[in-house]
Tab-separated table of C-alpha atoms and ligand atoms in Angstrom:
chain	number	residue	atom	x	y	z
X	13	MET	CA	27.984	27.798	1.351
X	14	GLY	CA	27.501	24.651	3.429
X	15	LYS	CA	29.939	23.479	6.011
X	16	SER	CA	32.489	20.901	5.010
X	17	LYS	CA	32.072	17.492	6.678
X	18	LYS	CA	35.123	18.177	8.758
X	19	ASP	CA	33.404	21.157	10.493
X	20	LEU	CA	30.183	19.375	11.510
X	21	LYS	CA	29.347	18.992	15.194
X	22	PHE	CA	28.966	15.631	16.945
X	23	ALA	CA	25.100	15.595	16.915
X	24	SER	CA	25.043	16.399	13.189
X	25	ILE	CA	27.500	13.649	12.302
X	26	VAL	CA	25.482	10.961	14.062
X	27	SER	CA	22.101	12.257	12.772
X	28	GLN	CA	22.786	12.116	9.045
X	29	ASP	CA	23.386	9.333	6.590
X	30	ASN	CA	26.240	9.718	4.179
X	31	ALA	CA	25.577	7.435	1.251
X	32	PRO	CA	28.900	6.006	0.054
X	33	ALA	CA	28.611	7.902	-3.252
X	34	GLY	CA	30.625	6.712	-6.163
X	35	GLU	CA	31.629	3.481	-4.496
X	36	TYR	CA	31.014	0.276	-6.341
X	37	ILE	CA	28.093	-1.421	-4.589
X	38	MET	CA	26.188	-4.147	-6.325
X	39	PRO	CA	24.592	-6.490	-3.796
X	40	HIS	CA	23.971	-10.017	-4.973
X	41	THR	CA	20.591	-10.265	-3.223
X	42	ALA	CA	17.984	-7.514	-2.991
X	43	PRO	CA	18.770	-5.128	-0.115
X	44	LEU	CA	16.233	-4.108	2.493
X	45	TYR	CA	15.225	-0.474	1.919
X	46	LEU	CA	14.290	0.830	5.361
X	47	SER	CA	13.531	4.405	4.426
X	48	SER	CA	10.194	6.162	4.780
X	49	THR	CA	11.063	8.868	2.237
X	50	TYR	CA	13.272	9.424	-0.817
X	51	ILE	CA	15.312	12.510	-1.647
X	52	TYR	CA	15.416	14.513	-4.879
X	53	GLU	CA	18.331	16.281	-6.498
X	54	SER	CA	16.267	19.482	-7.030
X	55	PRO	CA	12.884	21.088	-6.212
X	56	GLU	CA	12.035	20.923	-9.936
X	57	LYS	CA	12.549	17.160	-9.951
X	58	ALA	CA	10.426	16.830	-6.763
X	59	GLN	CA	7.600	18.798	-8.403
X	60	GLU	CA	7.635	16.610	-11.509
X	61	VAL	CA	7.566	13.459	-9.380
X	62	PHE	CA	4.635	14.689	-7.261
X	63	LYS	CA	2.726	15.648	-10.419
X	64	GLY	CA	3.289	12.105	-11.692
X	65	LYS	CA	5.299	13.313	-14.706
X	66	GLU	CA	8.475	11.570	-13.593
X	67	LYS	CA	8.666	8.203	-11.908
X	68	ALA	CA	10.470	8.021	-8.575
X	69	TYR	CA	9.673	6.848	-5.078
X	70	ILE	CA	7.922	9.436	-2.924
X	71	TYR	CA	6.971	7.995	0.431
X	72	SER	CA	6.998	4.347	1.505
X	73	ARG	CA	3.264	4.351	2.327
X	74	TRP	CA	2.742	4.917	-1.414
X	75	SER	CA	5.281	2.388	-2.641
X	76	HIS	CA	8.817	1.212	-1.964
X	77	PRO	CA	11.475	-0.891	-3.734
X	78	ASN	CA	10.917	-4.051	-1.649
X	79	ALA	CA	7.180	-4.090	-2.466
X	80	GLU	CA	7.752	-3.384	-6.150
X	81	LEU	CA	10.265	-6.192	-6.464
X	82	VAL	CA	7.641	-8.695	-5.271
X	83	GLU	CA	4.853	-7.115	-7.355
X	84	ARG	CA	6.799	-7.413	-10.632
X	85	LYS	CA	7.683	-11.055	-9.838
X	86	ILE	CA	4.065	-11.941	-9.070
X	87	GLU	CA	2.895	-10.303	-12.305
X	88	GLN	CA	5.342	-12.493	-14.239
X	89	MET	CA	4.258	-15.618	-12.331
X	90	GLU	CA	0.521	-15.025	-12.817
X	91	THR	CA	0.844	-14.363	-16.575
X	92	ILE	CA	3.557	-16.862	-17.490
X	93	ASP	CA	1.242	-19.051	-19.610
X	94	SER	CA	0.369	-16.459	-22.240
X	95	LYS	CA	1.982	-13.422	-23.850
X	96	ASP	CA	-1.485	-11.844	-24.178
X	97	LEU	CA	-2.131	-11.806	-20.427
X	98	LYS	CA	-1.518	-8.531	-18.600
X	99	CYS	CA	-2.011	-7.717	-14.950
X	100	ARG	CA	-0.955	-5.445	-12.128
X	101	ALA	CA	-0.099	-6.690	-8.635
X	102	LEU	CA	-0.214	-4.637	-5.436
X	103	LEU	CA	1.368	-5.803	-2.208
X	104	PHE	CA	-0.469	-5.230	1.080
X	105	SER	CA	0.257	-5.612	4.778
X	106	SER	CA	-1.847	-8.817	4.955
X	107	GLY	CA	-4.217	-10.969	2.931
X	108	MET	CA	-7.135	-9.247	4.665
X	109	ALA	CA	-5.797	-5.808	3.682
X	110	ALA	CA	-5.726	-6.953	0.027
X	111	ILE	CA	-9.292	-8.302	0.274
X	112	SER	CA	-10.444	-5.126	1.995
X	113	ALA	CA	-8.857	-2.915	-0.705
X	114	LEU	CA	-10.657	-4.901	-3.395
X	115	PHE	CA	-14.041	-4.342	-1.759
X	116	GLN	CA	-13.300	-0.716	-0.921
X	117	SER	CA	-12.366	0.058	-4.509
X	118	ILE	CA	-15.383	-1.697	-6.087
X	119	ILE	CA	-18.344	-1.567	-3.717
X	120	LYS	CA	-20.802	1.307	-3.332
X	121	PRO	CA	-23.585	1.491	-0.719
X	122	GLY	CA	-26.608	-0.557	-1.762
X	123	ASP	CA	-24.640	-2.936	-4.046
X	124	SER	CA	-24.966	-6.730	-4.059
X	125	LEU	CA	-22.343	-9.512	-3.935
X	126	ILE	CA	-22.460	-13.246	-4.600
X	127	VAL	CA	-20.052	-14.975	-2.239
X	128	GLN	CA	-19.100	-18.634	-1.920
X	129	GLY	CA	-20.405	-19.917	1.423
X	130	ASN	CA	-17.317	-21.945	2.394
X	131	ILE	CA	-14.454	-19.463	2.425
X	132	TYR	CA	-11.907	-18.296	5.014
X	133	GLY	CA	-13.730	-17.259	8.212
X	134	THR	CA	-12.356	-13.729	8.480
X	135	SER	CA	-13.299	-13.028	4.846
X	136	VAL	CA	-16.910	-13.857	5.810
X	137	ASP	CA	-16.600	-11.699	8.927
X	138	HIS	CA	-15.266	-8.798	6.856
X	139	ILE	CA	-17.977	-9.094	4.196
X	140	ASN	CA	-20.657	-9.193	6.915
X	141	HIS	CA	-19.239	-6.036	8.505
X	142	LEU	CA	-19.224	-4.257	5.134
X	143	ALA	CA	-22.760	-5.464	4.443
X	144	GLN	CA	-23.986	-3.821	7.643
X	145	GLN	CA	-22.024	-0.642	7.157
X	146	PHE	CA	-22.884	-0.103	3.478
X	147	ASP	CA	-26.271	-1.786	3.318
X	148	LEU	CA	-25.053	-4.490	0.919
X	149	LYS	CA	-27.055	-7.531	-0.158
X	150	VAL	CA	-24.839	-10.620	0.159
X	151	TYR	CA	-25.859	-13.973	-1.337
X	152	TYR	CA	-23.807	-16.804	0.222
X	153	GLU	CA	-24.086	-19.670	-2.244
X	154	ASP	CA	-22.816	-23.129	-3.118
X	155	PHE	CA	-20.650	-22.352	-6.168
X	156	LYS	CA	-21.251	-25.819	-7.629
X	157	LYS	CA	-24.810	-24.692	-8.296
X	158	THR	CA	-24.100	-22.329	-11.188
X	159	ASP	CA	-27.767	-22.332	-12.249
X	160	LYS	CA	-28.682	-20.751	-8.916
X	161	ILE	CA	-25.913	-18.129	-9.351
X	162	GLU	CA	-27.221	-17.375	-12.833
X	163	ALA	CA	-30.762	-16.942	-11.496
X	164	ILE	CA	-29.462	-14.368	-8.968
X	165	LEU	CA	-27.501	-12.536	-11.693
X	166	LYS	CA	-30.653	-12.370	-13.841
X	167	ARG	CA	-32.745	-11.084	-10.959
X	168	ASP	CA	-30.388	-8.667	-9.170
X	169	LYS	CA	-28.822	-6.071	-11.448
X	170	LYS	CA	-26.708	-4.607	-8.645
X	171	ILE	CA	-24.236	-7.505	-8.346
X	172	LYS	CA	-20.782	-5.885	-8.317
X	173	LEU	CA	-18.647	-8.932	-7.664
X	174	ILE	CA	-18.659	-12.721	-7.550
X	175	TYR	CA	-16.236	-13.807	-4.820
X	176	THR	CA	-14.812	-17.307	-4.787
X	177	GLU	CA	-11.991	-19.253	-3.098
X	178	THR	CA	-10.526	-22.395	-4.618
X	179	PRO	CA	-9.349	-24.725	-3.141
X	180	SER	CA	-11.726	-23.644	-0.396
X	181	ASN	CA	-10.700	-23.193	3.215
X	182	PRO	CA	-11.303	-25.555	5.053
X	183	THR	CA	-13.571	-27.887	3.061
X	184	ILE	CA	-11.039	-28.357	0.206
X	185	ASN	CA	-13.438	-28.097	-2.718
X	186	CYS	CA	-12.406	-27.059	-6.199
X	187	TYR	CA	-14.575	-24.610	-8.175
X	188	ASP	CA	-14.706	-24.171	-11.936
X	189	LEU	CA	-13.052	-20.800	-12.562
X	190	LYS	CA	-13.746	-20.805	-16.308
X	191	ALA	CA	-17.466	-21.486	-15.864
X	192	LEU	CA	-17.781	-18.882	-13.082
X	193	SER	CA	-15.848	-16.221	-15.050
X	194	THR	CA	-17.993	-16.777	-18.141
X	195	LEU	CA	-21.096	-16.393	-16.017
X	196	ALA	CA	-19.788	-13.194	-14.397
X	197	HIS	CA	-18.912	-11.610	-17.739
X	198	THR	CA	-22.170	-12.643	-19.429
X	199	TYR	CA	-23.950	-10.587	-16.778
X	200	LYS	CA	-21.431	-7.709	-16.961
X	201	THR	CA	-19.993	-8.191	-13.501
X	202	ARG	CA	-16.550	-9.140	-12.197
X	203	ILE	CA	-15.100	-12.152	-10.424
X	204	ALA	CA	-12.383	-12.399	-7.772
X	205	VAL	CA	-10.705	-15.560	-6.505
X	206	ASP	CA	-8.723	-16.137	-3.339
X	207	ASN	CA	-5.848	-18.293	-4.630
X	208	THR	CA	-4.053	-18.639	-1.276
X	209	PHE	CA	-4.283	-22.446	-0.987
X	210	ALA	CA	-2.901	-23.066	-4.483
X	211	SER	CA	-0.323	-20.241	-4.828
X	212	PRO	CA	0.601	-19.139	-8.373
X	213	TYR	CA	2.726	-22.282	-8.682
X	214	LEU	CA	-0.302	-24.598	-8.724
X	215	GLN	CA	-3.073	-22.412	-10.170
X	216	ARG	CA	-3.122	-19.275	-12.316
X	217	PRO	CA	-6.686	-17.969	-12.377
X	218	LEU	CA	-6.093	-15.234	-15.003
X	219	ASN	CA	-5.859	-18.091	-17.550
X	220	TYR	CA	-9.538	-18.828	-16.875
X	221	GLY	CA	-10.798	-15.263	-17.275
X	222	VAL	CA	-10.833	-14.256	-13.597
X	223	ASP	CA	-10.620	-10.475	-13.027
X	224	PHE	CA	-8.936	-10.358	-9.594
X	225	VAL	CA	-6.639	-12.786	-7.798
X	226	ILE	CA	-5.961	-12.557	-4.071
X	227	HIS	CA	-3.180	-14.198	-2.099
X	228	SER	CA	-2.567	-14.257	1.585
X	229	SER	CA	1.168	-14.346	0.878
X	230	THR	CA	1.580	-14.850	4.626
X	231	LYS	CA	1.066	-18.525	3.657
X	232	TYR	CA	2.801	-20.466	0.859
X	233	LEU	CA	4.438	-17.498	-0.872
X	234	ASN	CA	6.324	-16.501	2.285
X	235	GLY	CA	6.411	-20.159	3.235
X	236	HIS	CA	8.149	-19.874	6.585
X	237	GLY	CA	5.619	-18.117	8.795
X	238	THR	CA	7.929	-15.141	9.293
X	239	GLY	CA	5.773	-12.222	8.175
X	240	LEU	CA	2.362	-10.992	7.108
X	241	SER	CA	1.534	-9.872	3.575
X	242	GLY	CA	-1.158	-10.049	0.920
X	243	LEU	CA	-1.514	-9.501	-2.808
X	244	LEU	CA	-4.233	-8.167	-5.025
X	245	VAL	CA	-3.650	-8.935	-8.707
X	246	GLY	CA	-5.941	-7.377	-11.295
X	247	ARG	CA	-6.389	-7.899	-15.027
X	248	ASP	CA	-7.572	-4.288	-15.474
X	249	VAL	CA	-4.249	-2.461	-15.153
X	250	ALA	CA	-5.831	1.018	-15.286
X	251	PHE	CA	-8.196	0.114	-12.427
X	252	MET	CA	-5.329	-1.302	-10.358
X	253	ASP	CA	-3.063	1.712	-10.992
X	254	LYS	CA	-5.751	4.238	-10.102
X	255	ASP	CA	-8.558	2.829	-7.928
X	256	ALA	CA	-6.848	0.021	-5.999
X	257	TRP	CA	-3.548	1.916	-5.700
X	258	THR	CA	-5.321	5.009	-4.318
X	259	ILE	CA	-7.097	2.921	-1.659
X	260	ARG	CA	-3.780	1.392	-0.577
X	261	LYS	CA	-2.103	4.803	-0.445
X	262	LEU	CA	-4.928	6.428	1.526
X	263	HIS	CA	-5.385	3.514	3.949
X	264	GLY	CA	-1.671	3.060	4.465
X	265	SER	CA	-2.066	-0.687	3.981
X	266	ILE	CA	1.137	-1.385	2.041
X	267	CYS	CA	3.371	-4.226	3.254
X	268	SER	CA	6.374	-3.085	5.304
X	269	PRO	CA	9.781	-3.268	3.573
X	270	PHE	CA	10.951	-5.966	5.990
X	271	ASP	CA	7.918	-8.225	5.455
X	272	ALA	CA	8.210	-7.681	1.687
X	273	TRP	CA	11.898	-8.582	1.867
X	274	LEU	CA	11.102	-11.768	3.819
X	275	LEU	CA	8.371	-12.609	1.309
X	276	ASN	CA	10.792	-12.259	-1.592
X	277	LEU	CA	13.267	-14.504	0.175
X	278	GLY	CA	10.601	-17.162	0.782
X	279	MET	CA	9.320	-17.018	-2.800
X	280	LYS	CA	12.688	-18.160	-4.114
X	281	THR	CA	11.961	-21.738	-3.019
X	282	LEU	CA	8.210	-21.744	-3.821
X	283	SER	CA	8.442	-24.306	-6.656
X	284	LEU	CA	10.442	-26.818	-4.637
X	285	ARG	CA	8.341	-26.380	-1.516
X	286	MET	CA	5.032	-26.772	-3.376
X	287	GLN	CA	6.198	-30.005	-5.003
X	288	GLN	CA	7.080	-31.447	-1.591
X	289	HIS	CA	3.901	-30.114	0.068
X	290	CYS	CA	1.834	-31.870	-2.634
X	291	ALA	CA	3.721	-35.174	-2.388
X	292	ASN	CA	3.547	-35.239	1.421
X	293	ALA	CA	-0.127	-34.224	1.532
X	294	LEU	CA	-1.106	-37.000	-0.860
X	295	ALA	CA	0.737	-39.597	1.227
X	296	VAL	CA	-0.850	-38.335	4.468
X	297	ALA	CA	-4.326	-38.172	2.852
X	298	LYS	CA	-4.055	-41.801	1.705
X	299	TRP	CA	-2.878	-42.890	5.140
X	300	LEU	CA	-5.711	-41.035	6.919
X	301	GLN	CA	-8.282	-42.416	4.477
X	302	ALA	CA	-7.355	-45.952	5.512
X	303	HIS	CA	-7.552	-45.193	9.264
X	304	LYS	CA	-10.473	-46.630	11.203
X	305	ALA	CA	-10.998	-43.470	13.332
X	306	ILE	CA	-11.521	-41.222	10.275
X	307	SER	CA	-14.812	-41.105	8.374
X	308	LYS	CA	-13.866	-38.744	5.519
X	309	VAL	CA	-10.739	-37.124	4.066
X	310	ASN	CA	-11.009	-33.980	1.920
X	311	TYR	CA	-7.993	-33.812	-0.379
X	312	LEU	CA	-8.230	-32.967	-4.078
X	313	GLY	CA	-5.484	-35.448	-4.970
X	314	LEU	CA	-7.592	-38.433	-3.860
X	315	GLU	CA	-9.361	-39.988	-6.840
X	316	SER	CA	-12.407	-40.469	-4.617
X	317	HIS	CA	-12.765	-36.688	-4.119
X	318	PRO	CA	-15.778	-35.438	-6.152
X	319	ASP	CA	-13.701	-32.501	-7.498
X	320	HIS	CA	-10.617	-34.544	-8.408
X	321	ALA	CA	-11.171	-34.370	-12.199
X	322	LEU	CA	-11.767	-30.594	-12.147
X	323	ALA	CA	-8.714	-29.988	-9.951
X	324	LYS	CA	-6.608	-32.120	-12.291
X	325	LYS	CA	-7.663	-29.895	-15.202
X	326	GLN	CA	-7.431	-26.534	-13.445
X	327	MET	CA	-4.395	-27.007	-11.185
X	328	LYS	CA	-0.828	-28.206	-11.585
X	329	GLY	CA	-0.998	-30.189	-8.338
X	330	TYR	CA	-3.404	-30.618	-5.442
X	331	GLY	CA	-1.824	-28.483	-2.725
X	332	GLY	CA	-0.622	-29.067	0.801
X	333	VAL	CA	-3.805	-28.647	2.845
X	334	LEU	CA	-6.348	-31.341	3.643
X	335	SER	CA	-9.166	-31.679	6.114
X	336	PHE	CA	-10.819	-34.697	7.670
X	337	GLU	CA	-13.794	-35.765	9.769
X	338	MET	CA	-13.330	-37.874	12.871
X	339	LYS	CA	-15.842	-40.748	13.178
X	340	LYS	CA	-16.445	-39.781	16.799
X	341	GLY	CA	-16.841	-36.059	16.101
X	342	TYR	CA	-15.259	-33.025	17.730
X	343	LYS	CA	-14.193	-34.675	21.026
X	344	ALA	CA	-12.095	-37.189	19.081
X	345	GLY	CA	-10.523	-34.328	17.065
X	346	GLU	CA	-9.717	-32.463	20.275
X	347	LYS	CA	-8.078	-35.588	21.706
X	348	LEU	CA	-6.014	-36.011	18.545
X	349	MET	CA	-4.773	-32.394	18.663
X	350	LYS	CA	-3.892	-32.724	22.358
X	351	HIS	CA	-1.647	-35.712	21.784
X	352	LEU	CA	0.284	-34.559	18.722
X	353	LYS	CA	3.947	-33.890	19.456
X	354	PHE	CA	5.503	-33.202	16.043
X	355	CYS	CA	2.618	-31.405	14.253
X	356	LYS	CA	1.922	-27.917	15.670
X	357	LEU	CA	-1.467	-26.709	16.876
X	358	THR	CA	-1.856	-23.270	15.260
X	359	ALA	CA	-4.244	-21.398	12.982
X	360	SER	CA	-2.060	-20.675	9.955
X	361	LEU	CA	-0.995	-22.808	6.984
X	362	GLY	CA	1.535	-23.046	4.185
X	363	THR	CA	4.694	-23.189	6.308
X	364	THR	CA	7.515	-25.720	5.995
X	365	ASP	CA	6.281	-27.516	9.128
X	366	THR	CA	2.970	-29.368	9.587
X	367	LEU	CA	0.213	-27.367	11.258
X	368	ILE	CA	-3.101	-28.625	12.595
X	369	GLN	CA	-6.191	-26.722	13.724
X	370	HIS	CA	-9.924	-26.993	14.352
X	371	PRO	CA	-11.840	-24.612	11.999
X	372	GLY	CA	-15.063	-24.613	14.076
X	373	SER	CA	-13.332	-23.110	17.128
X	374	MET	CA	-10.385	-21.359	15.457
X	375	SER	CA	-10.115	-20.101	11.827
X	376	HIS	CA	-13.895	-20.190	11.210
X	377	TYR	CA	-15.121	-19.340	14.700
X	378	PHE	CA	-16.442	-15.963	13.429
X	379	VAL	CA	-18.662	-17.541	10.776
X	380	PRO	CA	-22.241	-17.922	12.093
X	381	LYS	CA	-22.778	-21.572	13.137
X	382	GLU	CA	-25.734	-22.081	10.773
X	383	GLN	CA	-23.588	-20.923	7.824
X	384	ARG	CA	-20.744	-23.241	8.891
X	385	GLU	CA	-23.112	-26.197	9.020
X	386	LYS	CA	-24.838	-25.332	5.737
X	387	PHE	CA	-21.505	-25.246	3.880
X	388	GLY	CA	-19.851	-28.330	5.378
X	389	ILE	CA	-17.679	-26.718	8.089
X	390	THR	CA	-18.817	-29.207	10.706
X	391	ASP	CA	-17.705	-29.332	14.350
X	392	GLY	CA	-15.914	-32.629	13.634
X	393	LEU	CA	-13.733	-31.188	10.855
X	394	VAL	CA	-9.972	-30.938	11.469
X	395	ARG	CA	-7.615	-29.086	9.057
X	396	LEU	CA	-4.046	-30.164	8.425
X	397	SER	CA	-1.478	-28.071	6.552
X	398	VAL	CA	1.052	-30.710	5.581
X	399	GLY	CA	4.638	-29.481	5.732
X	400	ILE	CA	7.748	-30.496	3.834
X	401	GLU	CA	9.338	-32.547	6.620
X	402	ASP	CA	10.019	-36.265	6.171
X	403	VAL	CA	6.491	-37.575	5.623
X	404	GLN	CA	7.061	-40.620	7.835
X	405	ASP	CA	7.541	-38.361	10.871
X	406	ILE	CA	4.183	-36.690	10.155
X	407	ILE	CA	2.404	-40.032	9.778
X	408	ASP	CA	4.070	-41.500	12.890
X	409	ASP	CA	2.919	-38.504	14.951
X	410	LEU	CA	-0.673	-38.765	13.680
X	411	ASP	CA	-0.572	-42.506	14.346
X	412	GLN	CA	0.560	-42.214	17.967
X	413	ALA	CA	-1.961	-39.422	18.651
X	414	LEU	CA	-4.858	-41.350	17.074
X	415	ASN	CA	-3.980	-44.445	19.125
X	416	HIS	CA	-4.194	-42.618	22.443
J	521	PLP	C1	-7.699	-18.469	2.233
J	521	PLP	C2	-7.272	-17.291	3.039
J	521	PLP	N1	-7.461	-16.060	2.548
J	521	PLP	C3	-7.090	-14.960	3.230
J	521	PLP	C4	-6.518	-15.057	4.478
J	521	PLP	C5	-6.137	-13.800	5.225
J	521	PLP	O1	-4.780	-13.594	5.118
J	521	PLP	P1	-3.908	-12.802	6.229
J	521	PLP	O2	-3.935	-13.618	7.463
J	521	PLP	O3	-2.581	-12.685	5.579
J	521	PLP	O4	-4.585	-11.487	6.417
J	521	PLP	C6	-6.287	-16.322	5.033
J	521	PLP	C7	-5.672	-16.459	6.361
J	521	PLP	O5	-5.622	-17.521	6.938
J	521	PLP	C8	-6.689	-17.469	4.292
J	521	PLP	O6	-6.511	-18.709	4.785
């Protein structure tokens, strides 16, 4: 017979939580579940849950309500265009954790990968580390040259994955997801795309046959720069539920409840933010293109961009990130960044405010210099993540800094 609440000692009262049972609680917005474990009404129930016969939360490293809320939303967003599309999403502690889980659940020692040469710097760094550790053969290629990719697929039967990123960071190219998926499947391999720059609002790669979609949801999906998170979305639900889920559980790389809660909050305004990011970025790109100090602007919304027609077909808009080359090279870019007052010098992107950075010395510093140069990540390239502020304030700041 347990003690009644009245008889408990001071230390016991403060140590335990008494859920307000039976009270009517129905929060309007999703609560934050800060609990590492979940309790069961009986040992029998606990046994069934651990055996997987009954569904319930077990331990927050495995899964928790704040992660699952985001995962179910993302699955709906990624498959909204067709009733036949199915997928499973898993939420991670960062974009890199999602990328890492994908590789860890697919790659075996001695395998080969075909990887786009111009992708996020830390993705390259990670792949190079894995290549050393697991004796992988990695082909870094220009993904416009599909004939070259096909020749590799014909020659090397150990290709486990084609890894692409579109729009690419920081060169802002668009790659043909349908053509690349067809190629991957013809040669019985799989294709993953990092969809961070587009977000599911602007591009839904499952429509084009892609097997895995990755998001650094730290960026547009969160939208406010308040937390880290990443998503791995897979078309093969059985693979996601078993292989990818097991890696996340064993590595402990699930997103924390608080970061998942912040992500869900940010996602609520994704559509509106993306529309404004796109409108502002186009206006800034046009203004930069006409400036005498700039030699080239990379923005998919410009009709002069070589990938404009493909982006128009594959995406719902052209995104909020652009990059540009200064006529006078890196020194001129450095001077520009020094004199900006409104735009912030920082490595991230996809927040409500405008962020500027230099890929060669910041986001892509860990990519070997010869690879950077081969794939267009020149020392003179500057990347701008255009925010949703009043666009005239962004242009005025760039103008005063360029005139210094
Ligand atoms: C395109 C892209 N993918 C992945 C990542 C990694 O995401 P995270 O920083 O959330 O680990 C980044 C980060 O900047 C990125 O820009």
